[in-house]
Amino acid sequence: MDEYSALMIHIKKRMRYEPEEEQNLQIYLTKVAEQLNSLFVDSMIFPVIFGRHDELQGLFTSSLSAASYFRLFEIMCYPVAVTGGIGIGEWTVRMEDGTSA
């Protein structure tokens, strides 16, 4: 079976932002994710999108692509602190017209 890499990105200290700041931050991070999604389109199963207010996730064909995406995301959103994780394994539950969230 093929192995895939799920990337999860979490915004640290999101609760410390004022509501307007948080909304602007989410708009900016969405734009960063869209730019990186277009750069990594050939190595993605599902693009990186917001799953909740402080979490983004996507599915990649390789762990190297997922790690590279995360590092670039981290650089592009500085000074906003983020943390991330990559899960590597099989993709067994598939939903038609699903997303990474």
Coordinates of N, CA and C in Angstrom, one line a residue:
M1 N 0.8 -1.2 0.0 CA 0.0 0.0 0.0 C 0.9 1.3 0.0
D2 N 0.3 2.3 -0.6 CA 1.0 3.6 -0.6 C 1.0 4.2 0.8
E3 N 2.1 5.0 1.1 CA 2.1 5.8 2.3 C 1.9 7.2 2.0
Y4 N 1.2 7.9 2.8 CA 0.9 9.3 2.6 C 1.4 10.1 3.8
S5 N 1.4 11.4 3.7 CA 1.8 12.2 4.9 C 0.8 13.3 5.1
A6 N 0.2 13.3 6.3 CA -0.7 14.3 6.7 C 0.0 15.4 7.5
L7 N -0.2 16.6 7.1 CA 0.4 17.7 7.8 C -0.6 18.5 8.6
M8 N -0.3 18.7 9.9 CA -1.1 19.5 10.7 C -0.3 20.7 11.2
I9 N -0.9 21.9 11.1 CA -0.2 23.1 11.6 C -1.2 23.8 12.6
H10 N -0.6 24.2 13.7 CA -1.4 24.8 14.8 C -0.8 26.2 15.1
I11 N -1.6 27.2 15.2 CA -1.2 28.5 15.6 C -1.1 28.6 17.1
K12 N 0.1 28.9 17.6 CA 0.4 29.0 19.0 C -0.2 30.3 19.5
K13 N -0.7 30.3 20.7 CA -1.2 31.4 21.5 C -2.3 32.2 20.7
R14 N -3.1 31.5 20.0 CA -4.2 32.2 19.2 C -5.1 32.9 20.1
M15 N -5.4 32.5 21.3 CA -6.3 33.1 22.2 C -5.8 34.5 22.7
R16 N -4.6 34.8 22.5 CA -4.0 36.1 23.0 C -4.3 37.2 22.0
Y17 N -4.8 36.8 20.8 CA -5.1 37.8 19.8 C -6.5 38.4 20.0
E18 N -6.7 39.7 19.7 CA -8.0 40.3 19.8 C -8.8 39.8 18.6
P19 N -10.1 39.8 18.6 CA -10.9 39.2 17.5 C -10.6 39.8 16.1
E20 N -10.4 41.1 16.0 CA -10.0 41.7 14.7 C -8.6 41.2 14.3
E21 N -7.7 41.2 15.2 CA -6.4 40.7 14.9 C -6.4 39.2 14.4
E22 N -7.2 38.4 15.1 CA -7.3 37.0 14.8 C -7.9 36.8 13.4
Q23 N -8.9 37.6 13.1 CA -9.5 37.6 11.7 C -8.5 37.9 10.6
N24 N -7.8 39.0 10.9 CA -6.7 39.4 9.9 C -5.6 38.4 9.8
L25 N -5.3 37.8 10.9 CA -4.3 36.7 10.9 C -4.7 35.5 10.1
Q26 N -6.0 35.1 10.3 CA -6.5 34.0 9.5 C -6.6 34.3 8.0
I27 N -6.9 35.5 7.6 CA -6.9 35.9 6.2 C -5.5 35.8 5.7
Y28 N -4.5 36.3 6.4 CA -3.1 36.3 5.9 C -2.6 34.9 5.8
L29 N -2.9 34.1 6.8 CA -2.4 32.7 6.8 C -3.1 31.9 5.7
T30 N -4.3 32.2 5.4 CA -5.0 31.5 4.3 C -4.3 31.9 3.0
K31 N -3.9 33.1 2.8 CA -3.2 33.6 1.6 C -1.8 32.9 1.5
V32 N -1.2 32.7 2.6 CA 0.1 32.0 2.6 C -0.1 30.6 2.2
A33 N -1.1 29.9 2.8 CA -1.4 28.5 2.4 C -1.8 28.4 1.0
E34 N -2.5 29.3 0.4 CA -2.9 29.3 -1.0 C -1.7 29.4 -1.9
Q35 N -0.8 30.3 -1.5 CA 0.5 30.4 -2.3 C 1.3 29.1 -2.3
L36 N 1.5 28.6 -1.1 CA 2.2 27.3 -1.0 C 1.5 26.2 -1.6
N37 N 0.2 26.1 -1.6 CA -0.6 25.1 -2.2 C -0.3 25.1 -3.7
S38 N -0.2 26.3 -4.3 CA 0.0 26.3 -5.8 C 1.5 25.9 -6.1
L39 N 2.4 26.1 -5.1 CA 3.8 25.7 -5.3 C 3.9 24.2 -5.2
F40 N 3.2 23.6 -4.3 CA 3.3 22.1 -4.0 C 2.2 21.3 -4.6
V41 N 1.4 21.9 -5.6 CA 0.3 21.2 -6.1 C 0.6 19.8 -6.6
D42 N 1.7 19.5 -7.2 CA 2.1 18.2 -7.7 C 2.3 17.2 -6.7
S43 N 2.5 17.6 -5.4 CA 2.8 16.6 -4.4 C 1.7 16.6 -3.3
M44 N 0.5 17.1 -3.6 CA -0.6 17.1 -2.7 C -1.7 16.2 -3.1
I45 N -2.3 15.6 -2.2 CA -3.6 14.8 -2.4 C -4.7 15.8 -2.1
F46 N -4.6 16.5 -0.9 CA -5.6 17.5 -0.5 C -4.8 18.8 -0.2
P47 N -5.2 19.9 -0.6 CA -4.5 21.1 -0.2 C -4.6 21.5 1.3
V48 N -3.7 22.2 1.7 CA -3.7 22.7 3.1 C -4.8 23.7 3.3
I49 N -5.7 23.5 4.2 CA -6.8 24.4 4.5 C -7.0 24.5 6.0
F50 N -7.8 25.6 6.4 CA -8.1 25.7 7.8 C -9.2 24.6 8.1
G51 N -8.9 23.9 9.2 CA -9.9 22.9 9.7 C -10.7 23.5 10.8
R52 N -10.0 24.3 11.6 CA -10.7 25.1 12.7 C -10.0 26.4 12.7
H53 N -10.3 27.3 13.7 CA -9.8 28.6 13.7 C -8.3 28.7 13.8
D54 N -7.7 27.7 14.5 CA -6.3 27.8 14.8 C -5.5 26.6 14.2
E55 N -6.1 25.9 13.3 CA -5.5 24.6 12.8 C -5.6 24.5 11.3
L56 N -4.5 24.2 10.6 CA -4.5 23.9 9.2 C -4.1 22.5 9.0
Q57 N -4.6 21.9 7.9 CA -4.2 20.5 7.6 C -4.3 20.2 6.1
G58 N -3.4 19.3 5.7 CA -3.4 18.9 4.3 C -2.8 17.5 4.2
L59 N -2.9 16.9 3.0 CA -2.4 15.5 2.7 C -1.5 15.5 1.6
F60 N -0.3 15.0 1.8 CA 0.8 15.0 0.8 C 1.2 13.6 0.4
T61 N 1.8 13.5 -0.8 CA 2.3 12.2 -1.3 C 3.6 11.8 -0.6
S62 N 4.3 12.7 0.0 CA 5.6 12.3 0.7 C 5.8 13.2 1.9
S63 N 6.6 12.6 2.8 CA 6.9 13.3 4.1 C 7.9 14.5 3.8
L64 N 8.7 14.3 2.8 CA 9.6 15.4 2.4 C 8.8 16.6 1.9
S65 N 7.8 16.4 1.1 CA 7.0 17.5 0.7 C 6.3 18.2 1.8
A66 N 5.7 17.4 2.7 CA 5.0 17.9 3.9 C 5.9 18.7 4.8
A67 N 7.1 18.2 5.0 CA 8.1 18.9 5.9 C 8.6 20.2 5.2
S68 N 8.8 20.2 3.9 CA 9.2 21.4 3.2 C 8.1 22.4 3.2
Y69 N 6.9 22.0 3.0 CA 5.7 22.9 3.1 C 5.7 23.6 4.5
F70 N 5.8 22.8 5.5 CA 5.7 23.3 6.9 C 6.8 24.4 7.1
R71 N 8.0 24.0 6.7 CA 9.1 25.0 6.9 C 8.9 26.3 6.2
L72 N 8.5 26.2 5.0 CA 8.2 27.5 4.2 C 7.0 28.2 4.9
F73 N 6.0 27.5 5.3 CA 4.9 28.2 6.0 C 5.4 28.9 7.2
E74 N 6.2 28.2 8.0 CA 6.7 28.8 9.2 C 7.5 30.1 9.0
I75 N 8.3 30.1 7.9 CA 9.1 31.2 7.5 C 8.2 32.4 7.1
M76 N 7.2 32.0 6.2 CA 6.4 33.1 5.7 C 5.4 33.7 6.7
C77 N 5.1 33.0 7.7 CA 4.1 33.6 8.7 C 4.8 34.2 9.9
Y78 N 6.2 34.2 9.9 CA 6.9 34.8 11.0 C 6.5 36.3 11.1
P79 N 6.3 36.8 12.3 CA 6.6 36.4 13.6 C 5.5 35.5 14.3
V80 N 4.4 35.2 13.6 CA 3.4 34.3 14.2 C 4.0 33.0 14.5
A81 N 3.9 32.5 15.7 CA 4.5 31.2 16.1 C 3.5 30.1 15.8
V82 N 4.0 29.1 15.1 CA 3.2 27.9 14.7 C 4.0 26.6 15.2
T83 N 3.2 25.6 15.3 CA 3.8 24.3 15.6 C 3.2 23.3 14.6
G84 N 3.8 22.2 14.3 CA 3.3 21.3 13.3 C 3.7 19.9 13.6
G85 N 3.0 19.0 12.9 CA 3.3 17.6 13.0 C 2.9 16.9 11.7
I86 N 3.7 15.8 11.4 CA 3.4 15.1 10.2 C 3.1 13.6 10.6
G87 N 2.0 13.1 10.1 CA 1.6 11.8 10.3 C 1.9 11.0 9.0
I88 N 2.5 9.9 9.1 CA 2.9 9.1 7.9 C 2.2 7.7 8.0
G89 N 1.5 7.3 6.9 CA 0.8 6.1 7.0 C -0.1 5.8 5.8
E90 N -0.9 4.8 5.9 CA -1.8 4.5 4.8 C -3.0 5.4 4.9
W91 N -3.7 5.5 3.8 CA -4.9 6.3 3.7 C -6.0 5.3 3.5
T92 N -6.7 4.9 4.6 CA -7.7 3.8 4.5 C -9.1 4.3 4.4
V93 N -9.5 5.4 5.0 CA -10.8 5.9 5.0 C -10.9 7.0 4.0
R94 N -11.6 6.8 2.9 CA -11.7 7.8 1.8 C -13.2 8.2 1.6
M95 N -13.4 9.5 1.6 CA -14.7 10.0 1.4 C -14.8 10.8 0.0
E96 N -15.8 10.5 -0.7 CA -16.0 11.2 -2.0 C -16.1 12.7 -1.7
D97 N -15.5 13.5 -2.6 CA -15.5 14.9 -2.5 C -15.1 15.4 -1.1
G98 N -14.2 14.7 -0.4 CA -13.7 15.1 0.9 C -12.6 16.2 0.8
T99 N -12.2 16.7 1.9 CA -11.1 17.6 2.1 C -10.1 17.1 3.1
S100 N -9.1 17.8 3.3 CA -8.1 17.4 4.3 C -8.7 17.5 5.7
A101 N -9.6 18.4 5.9 CA -10.2 18.6 7.2 C -11.2 17.4 7.5

